[in-house]
């Protein structure tokens, strides 16, 4: 195992990639990130709503919490959750 694996593994983010198909086009929801890292950073940065999970925390639950905190509403009308795995 590489020396950096433990430090990388100990910091896991969980997020939701919300998308829909509308009028034969794919639409994705992106948000401007917040938090201390992005204070006074370029407003042109956009990403999926996500945040760091605590060790052992359920990742879907953390992702839903982060979505609500960053977007201001709960993810609604979700037909199904698809786990994308590790990126």
GROMACS .gro file of C-alpha atoms in nm, residues 3-57:
model
   55
    3UNK     CA    1   0.246   0.565   0.198
    4UNK     CA    2  -0.017   0.827   0.111
    5UNK     CA    3  -0.314   0.583   0.101
    6UNK     CA    4  -0.398   0.610   0.469
    7UNK     CA    5  -0.412   0.990   0.464
    8UNK     CA    6  -0.621   0.990   0.147
    9UNK     CA    7  -0.855   0.724   0.278
   10UNK     CA    8  -0.913   0.909   0.604
   11UNK     CA    9  -1.062   1.208   0.418
   12UNK     CA   10  -1.370   1.093   0.229
   13UNK     CA   11  -1.625   1.327   0.074
   14UNK     CA   12  -1.981   1.226  -0.008
   15UNK     CA   13  -2.191   1.404  -0.268
   16UNK     CA   14  -2.493   1.375  -0.492
   17UNK     CA   15  -2.476   1.400  -0.869
   18UNK     CA   16  -2.834   1.505  -0.946
   19UNK     CA   17  -2.939   1.481  -1.309
   20UNK     CA   18  -3.244   1.456  -1.528
   21UNK     CA   19  -3.328   1.416  -1.891
   22UNK     CA   20  -3.548   1.693  -2.028
   23UNK     CA   21  -3.637   1.762  -2.392
   24UNK     CA   22  -3.379   1.505  -2.505
   25UNK     CA   23  -3.103   1.685  -2.312
   26UNK     CA   24  -2.916   1.590  -1.998
   27UNK     CA   25  -2.924   1.847  -1.716
   28UNK     CA   26  -2.697   1.831  -1.411
   29UNK     CA   27  -2.717   2.030  -1.090
   30UNK     CA   28  -2.396   2.206  -0.987
   31UNK     CA   29  -2.334   2.439  -0.693
   32UNK     CA   30  -2.072   2.696  -0.603
   33UNK     CA   31  -1.865   2.537  -0.324
   34UNK     CA   32  -1.842   2.699   0.017
   35UNK     CA   33  -1.636   2.645   0.327
   36UNK     CA   34  -1.297   2.780   0.434
   37UNK     CA   35  -1.108   2.656   0.127
   38UNK     CA   36  -1.324   2.863  -0.111
   39UNK     CA   37  -1.332   3.189   0.085
   40UNK     CA   38  -1.222   3.464  -0.158
   41UNK     CA   39  -1.178   3.213  -0.440
   42UNK     CA   40  -1.293   3.240  -0.801
   43UNK     CA   41  -1.672   3.244  -0.834
   44UNK     CA   42  -1.632   3.047  -1.158
   45UNK     CA   43  -1.579   2.723  -0.962
   46UNK     CA   44  -1.877   2.485  -0.973
   47UNK     CA   45  -1.907   2.129  -0.843
   48UNK     CA   46  -2.157   1.876  -0.715
   49UNK     CA   47  -2.283   1.946  -0.362
   50UNK     CA   48  -2.059   1.741  -0.133
   51UNK     CA   49  -1.880   1.742   0.199
   52UNK     CA   50  -1.643   1.547   0.417
   53UNK     CA   51  -1.781   1.240   0.593
   54UNK     CA   52  -1.682   1.134   0.943
   55UNK     CA   53  -1.517   0.792   0.978
   56UNK     CA   54  -1.787   0.523   0.970
   57UNK     CA   55  -2.062   0.769   0.869
   0.00000   0.00000   0.00000
